[in-house]
Short mmCIF file of C-alpha atoms in Angstrom, two decimals:
data_model
loop_
_atom_site.label_atom_id
_atom_site.label_comp_id
_atom_site.label_asym_id
_atom_site.label_seq_id
_atom_site.Cartn_x
_atom_site.Cartn_y
_atom_site.Cartn_z
CA MET H 1 -1.09 17.63 -25.00
CA GLY H 2 -0.30 14.51 -26.61
CA ASP H 3 0.06 11.12 -25.50
CA ASN H 4 3.67 10.62 -23.92
CA ARG H 5 3.33 7.21 -22.58
CA VAL H 6 6.14 4.64 -23.02
CA GLN H 7 4.58 1.73 -24.84
CA ALA H 8 6.76 -0.90 -23.18
CA LEU H 9 6.38 0.32 -19.71
CA ASP H 10 2.61 0.81 -20.31
CA ARG H 11 2.47 -3.45 -21.18
CA ALA H 12 4.53 -4.08 -18.39
CA ILE H 13 2.18 -2.48 -16.04
CA ASP H 14 -0.40 -4.51 -17.68
CA ILE H 15 1.20 -7.47 -17.05
CA LEU H 16 1.56 -6.67 -13.18
CA GLU H 17 -1.97 -6.00 -13.25
CA GLU H 18 -2.95 -9.35 -14.57
CA LEU H 19 -1.04 -11.08 -12.58
CA SER H 20 -2.35 -9.59 -9.44
CA ARG H 21 -5.78 -10.99 -10.82
CA GLN H 22 -4.40 -14.31 -11.49
CA PRO H 23 -3.44 -15.68 -8.26
CA ASP H 24 -2.40 -18.93 -9.78
CA GLY H 25 -0.35 -17.44 -11.91
CA LEU H 26 -0.38 -17.22 -15.90
CA GLY H 27 1.81 -18.75 -18.50
CA VAL H 28 3.32 -16.60 -21.60
CA THR H 29 0.71 -17.71 -23.83
CA GLY H 30 -2.27 -16.82 -21.22
CA LEU H 31 -0.61 -13.46 -20.73
CA GLY H 32 -0.55 -13.19 -24.26
CA SER H 33 -3.90 -13.84 -25.40
CA VAL H 34 -5.44 -11.51 -22.20
CA LEU H 35 -3.26 -8.70 -22.94
CA GLY H 36 -3.59 -9.16 -26.43
CA LEU H 37 0.42 -9.17 -27.31
CA HIS H 38 2.58 -11.31 -28.97
CA LYS H 39 4.54 -14.19 -27.01
CA SER H 40 7.94 -12.96 -27.67
CA THR H 41 6.99 -9.65 -26.11
CA VAL H 42 5.68 -10.82 -23.24
CA HIS H 43 8.44 -13.15 -23.16
CA ARG H 44 10.76 -10.21 -22.94
CA LEU H 45 8.88 -8.15 -20.82
CA LEU H 46 8.55 -11.00 -18.14
CA ASN H 47 12.38 -11.55 -18.50
CA THR H 48 13.04 -7.92 -17.47
CA LEU H 49 10.64 -8.16 -14.44
CA MET H 50 12.01 -11.20 -13.23
CA HIS H 51 15.13 -9.62 -13.52
CA ARG H 52 13.93 -6.42 -10.95
CA GLY H 53 12.31 -9.21 -8.68
CA TYR H 54 9.07 -7.95 -9.65
CA VAL H 55 7.45 -11.28 -11.30
CA GLU H 56 8.20 -15.13 -10.29
CA LYS H 57 8.54 -18.03 -12.49
CA ASN H 58 7.10 -21.16 -11.03
CA ILE H 59 9.65 -24.07 -12.63
CA SER H 60 6.86 -26.58 -12.21
CA ASN H 61 4.44 -25.31 -14.51
CA ASP H 62 6.06 -22.61 -16.13
CA LYS H 63 3.45 -20.14 -14.99
CA TYR H 64 4.56 -16.30 -13.52
CA ARG H 65 2.85 -14.54 -10.59
CA LEU H 66 3.74 -11.45 -8.32
CA GLY H 67 7.16 -11.35 -7.16
CA LEU H 68 8.07 -9.70 -3.50
CA LYS H 69 9.29 -6.75 -5.04
CA VAL H 70 5.92 -5.48 -5.65
CA ILE H 71 4.29 -6.73 -1.82
CA GLU H 72 7.79 -4.50 -0.71
CA LEU H 73 6.83 -1.51 -2.75
CA GLY H 74 2.93 -1.85 -1.56
CA GLN H 75 4.32 -2.40 2.10
CA SER H 76 6.52 0.83 2.00
CA ARG H 77 3.63 2.87 0.47
CA LEU H 78 1.09 1.76 3.07
CA GLU H 79 3.83 2.74 6.03
CA ASN H 80 3.80 5.97 4.29
CA ILE H 81 0.19 6.84 4.83
CA GLU H 82 -0.25 8.77 7.92
CA ILE H 83 -3.85 7.68 8.48
CA ARG H 84 -3.08 4.03 8.67
CA LYS H 85 -0.43 4.87 11.62
CA GLU H 86 -2.71 6.94 13.28
CA ALA H 87 -5.90 4.55 13.19
CA ARG H 88 -4.17 1.17 13.93
CA PRO H 89 -4.45 1.42 17.85
CA PHE H 90 -7.83 2.53 17.27
CA LEU H 91 -8.85 -0.22 15.10
CA LYS H 92 -7.42 -2.88 17.33
CA ASN H 93 -9.60 -1.64 20.20
CA LEU H 94 -12.77 -1.43 17.78
CA MET H 95 -12.30 -5.21 17.07
CA LYS H 96 -11.81 -6.27 20.55
CA LEU H 97 -14.86 -4.27 21.11
CA THR H 98 -16.63 -6.40 18.55
CA ASN H 99 -15.34 -9.22 18.16
CA GLU H 100 -15.61 -8.79 14.16
CA THR H 101 -13.18 -7.89 11.51
CA VAL H 102 -12.30 -4.10 11.38
CA HIS H 103 -11.04 -2.34 7.90
CA LEU H 104 -9.78 1.10 7.07
CA SER H 105 -10.31 2.41 3.48
CA MET H 106 -9.36 5.06 1.55
CA MET H 107 -10.78 5.96 -2.23
CA ASP H 108 -8.46 5.77 -5.04
CA ASN H 109 -9.24 6.57 -8.88
CA GLY H 110 -13.19 5.91 -8.16
CA GLU H 111 -13.06 2.57 -6.23
CA ILE H 112 -12.46 1.92 -2.14
CA VAL H 113 -9.11 0.40 -1.50
CA TYR H 114 -8.49 -1.51 1.83
CA ILE H 115 -5.73 0.18 3.53
CA ASP H 116 -5.71 -1.87 6.97
CA LYS H 117 -7.37 -4.70 8.86
CA VAL H 118 -7.44 -6.11 11.60
CA GLU H 119 -9.06 -9.76 11.79
CA SER H 120 -11.62 -11.04 13.70
CA LEU H 121 -10.96 -13.72 16.33
CA ASN H 122 -13.99 -15.78 15.17
CA THR H 123 -13.31 -19.05 13.34
CA VAL H 124 -15.84 -17.87 10.50
CA ARG H 125 -14.48 -14.59 9.23
CA MET H 126 -14.97 -12.69 5.87
CA CYS H 127 -12.45 -12.84 2.86
CA SER H 128 -10.57 -9.44 2.50
CA ARG H 129 -7.03 -8.52 2.13
CA VAL H 130 -5.16 -5.24 2.22
CA GLY H 131 -4.68 -3.47 -1.23
CA LEU H 132 -8.25 -5.13 -2.21
CA ARG H 133 -10.21 -2.80 -4.23
CA ALA H 134 -14.28 -2.60 -4.33
CA PRO H 135 -16.83 -0.77 -5.80
CA VAL H 136 -18.07 2.68 -3.81
CA HIS H 137 -21.70 1.77 -4.45
CA CYS H 138 -22.51 -1.66 -3.00
CA THR H 139 -19.87 -1.48 0.26
CA ALA H 140 -20.33 0.33 3.21
CA MET H 141 -16.91 1.91 3.32
CA GLY H 142 -17.37 3.39 -0.25
CA LYS H 143 -20.90 4.85 0.93
CA ALA H 144 -19.57 6.45 4.07
CA VAL H 145 -16.79 8.26 1.67
CA VAL H 146 -18.70 9.18 -1.29
CA ALA H 147 -22.11 9.96 0.42
CA PHE H 148 -20.14 13.32 1.85
CA TRP H 149 -18.46 14.59 -1.35
CA PRO H 150 -20.29 16.82 -3.82
CA ASP H 151 -22.72 15.45 -6.13
CA GLU H 152 -21.01 15.99 -9.06
CA LYS H 153 -17.85 14.36 -7.80
CA VAL H 154 -19.84 11.16 -7.02
CA ARG H 155 -21.66 11.72 -10.68
CA LYS H 156 -18.48 11.71 -12.06
CA ILE H 157 -17.27 7.95 -10.28
CA ILE H 158 -20.58 6.23 -10.91
CA LYS H 159 -20.51 7.40 -15.02
CA GLU H 160 -17.16 6.06 -14.96
CA LYS H 161 -17.65 2.94 -12.89
CA GLY H 162 -21.32 2.36 -13.31
CA LEU H 163 -23.46 0.57 -10.94
CA VAL H 164 -22.72 -3.21 -11.30
CA ARG H 165 -25.44 -5.68 -9.35
CA LYS H 166 -23.20 -7.91 -7.36
CA THR H 167 -25.93 -9.59 -5.17
CA ASN H 168 -29.64 -9.10 -5.28
CA ASN H 169 -29.37 -6.39 -2.69
CA THR H 170 -27.02 -4.23 -5.13
CA ILE H 171 -28.48 -0.67 -5.45
CA THR H 172 -28.09 -0.25 -9.20
CA ASP H 173 -30.36 2.60 -9.15
CA TYR H 174 -28.67 6.21 -8.93
CA GLU H 175 -31.75 7.96 -7.44
CA LYS H 176 -32.00 5.26 -4.67
CA LEU H 177 -28.57 5.84 -4.27
CA LEU H 178 -28.53 9.26 -3.84
CA VAL H 179 -31.74 8.46 -1.18
CA GLU H 180 -29.22 6.19 0.35
CA PHE H 181 -26.80 9.13 0.89
CA ASP H 182 -29.34 11.24 2.66
CA LEU H 183 -29.73 8.60 5.20
CA ILE H 184 -26.15 8.12 5.46
CA ARG H 185 -25.49 11.96 6.10
CA LYS H 186 -28.34 11.82 8.49
CA ASN H 187 -27.33 9.04 10.56
CA GLY H 188 -23.63 9.08 10.30
CA TYR H 189 -22.63 5.75 9.14
CA ALA H 190 -23.62 3.33 6.06
CA VAL H 191 -24.74 -0.01 6.12
CA ASP H 192 -23.63 -3.07 3.31
CA ASN H 193 -26.57 -5.17 3.39
CA GLU H 194 -25.45 -8.26 1.79
CA GLU H 195 -24.85 -5.80 -1.31
CA ASN H 196 -21.25 -6.57 -2.27
CA ASP H 197 -20.78 -10.26 -1.10
CA PRO H 198 -24.17 -12.49 -0.21
CA GLY H 199 -23.72 -13.05 3.84
CA ILE H 200 -21.80 -10.66 4.78
CA ARG H 201 -22.97 -7.32 6.35
CA CYS H 202 -21.00 -4.25 7.00
CA VAL H 203 -21.41 -0.93 9.20
CA ALA H 204 -19.07 1.99 8.17
CA ALA H 205 -18.35 5.22 9.25
CA PRO H 206 -16.53 8.25 7.80
CA VAL H 207 -13.24 9.50 8.71
CA ARG H 208 -12.42 13.32 8.21
CA ASN H 209 -8.76 15.34 8.30
CA TYR H 210 -8.34 18.41 10.17
CA SER H 211 -10.35 20.42 7.60
CA GLY H 212 -13.37 18.47 7.87
CA GLU H 213 -12.91 16.67 4.51
CA VAL H 214 -14.01 12.89 4.27
CA ILE H 215 -10.85 11.13 3.21
CA ALA H 216 -11.62 7.33 4.66
CA SER H 217 -13.47 5.37 6.12
CA ILE H 218 -13.60 2.26 8.83
CA SER H 219 -15.74 -0.70 9.19
CA VAL H 220 -17.04 -3.72 11.23
CA SER H 221 -17.55 -6.62 9.10
CA GLY H 222 -18.56 -10.49 9.37
CA PRO H 223 -21.32 -12.77 8.31
CA SER H 224 -24.43 -11.60 8.32
CA SER H 225 -25.56 -14.56 10.60
CA ARG H 226 -23.40 -12.37 13.36
CA ILE H 227 -23.74 -9.02 12.29
CA THR H 228 -27.57 -9.11 12.41
CA LYS H 229 -30.20 -5.96 11.49
CA GLU H 230 -30.54 -5.55 15.55
CA ARG H 231 -26.70 -5.72 16.05
CA ILE H 232 -26.78 -2.70 13.56
CA ASP H 233 -27.44 0.48 16.09
CA GLU H 234 -24.71 -1.01 18.73
CA LEU H 235 -21.99 -1.59 15.96
CA ALA H 236 -22.87 1.71 14.08
CA SER H 237 -22.07 3.74 17.58
CA LYS H 238 -18.82 1.95 18.12
CA ALA H 239 -17.42 2.62 14.40
CA MET H 240 -18.67 6.23 15.14
CA ASP H 241 -16.80 6.63 18.21
CA THR H 242 -13.67 5.32 16.55
CA ALA H 243 -13.96 6.88 13.46
CA LEU H 244 -14.25 10.53 15.42
CA ASN H 245 -11.37 9.42 17.39
CA ILE H 246 -9.46 8.87 14.39
CA SER H 247 -10.23 12.32 13.29
CA ARG H 248 -9.42 14.13 15.91
CA GLN H 249 -5.74 12.38 15.66
CA LEU H 250 -5.66 13.98 12.13
CA GLY H 251 -6.51 17.49 13.55
CA TYR H 252 -10.40 17.55 12.90
CA ARG H 253 -12.15 19.45 15.94
CA GLY H 254 -16.05 19.04 14.73
CA ASN H 255 -18.37 16.46 15.03
CA ILE H 256 -18.66 13.25 12.71
#
């Protein structure tokens, strides 16, 4: 089967994805340099995206950023994810029980994606946002999902994404990761022990659909000064109870 992609559309998507990584925006020259495109091409594409509301221009510095239309589409997609609607009350309750930030995530294209968040009331909190993507091998939420997936499927993800070292605690050896997965399946929860961000510790549990397949995960996250190793058992128990309740809402009738 041949490549039927439309080049102009491909380039426009490249621009949107690059702007999503640039909170301060980029100018025409900067975008052209990063994407390897001529300035005239970038300018034409930006004008079209601006006309449709997907890109905005900051007239004070001539830099471009994502427009509100992107947020509108993303929000529409999130609102149509059934699990997000079903999980929301349980996420709020888990935050109240732990007074720590709670996330709901799903897998997409070999990465974990935050699809909902209930912020802790603590003044010191972890930095995260809905829509954020993160690797599976160094996040509790990622490990809590793929630990229950077929080995062949996991190997494919690791082959494509690699085992990038994010901190001194990141597991970068696949055999050691498999040992970690065995422990997760045994315990029913996963831990990110400052493996993705220094000073941040997370505890996550898997969420299953009606057939028992692990399709998502929830996590309790915060500074390691509060999410101490001594609190892990307590937080894991609350996270697993919450994950099971969400799974029940999705039709699951087994045990986590």
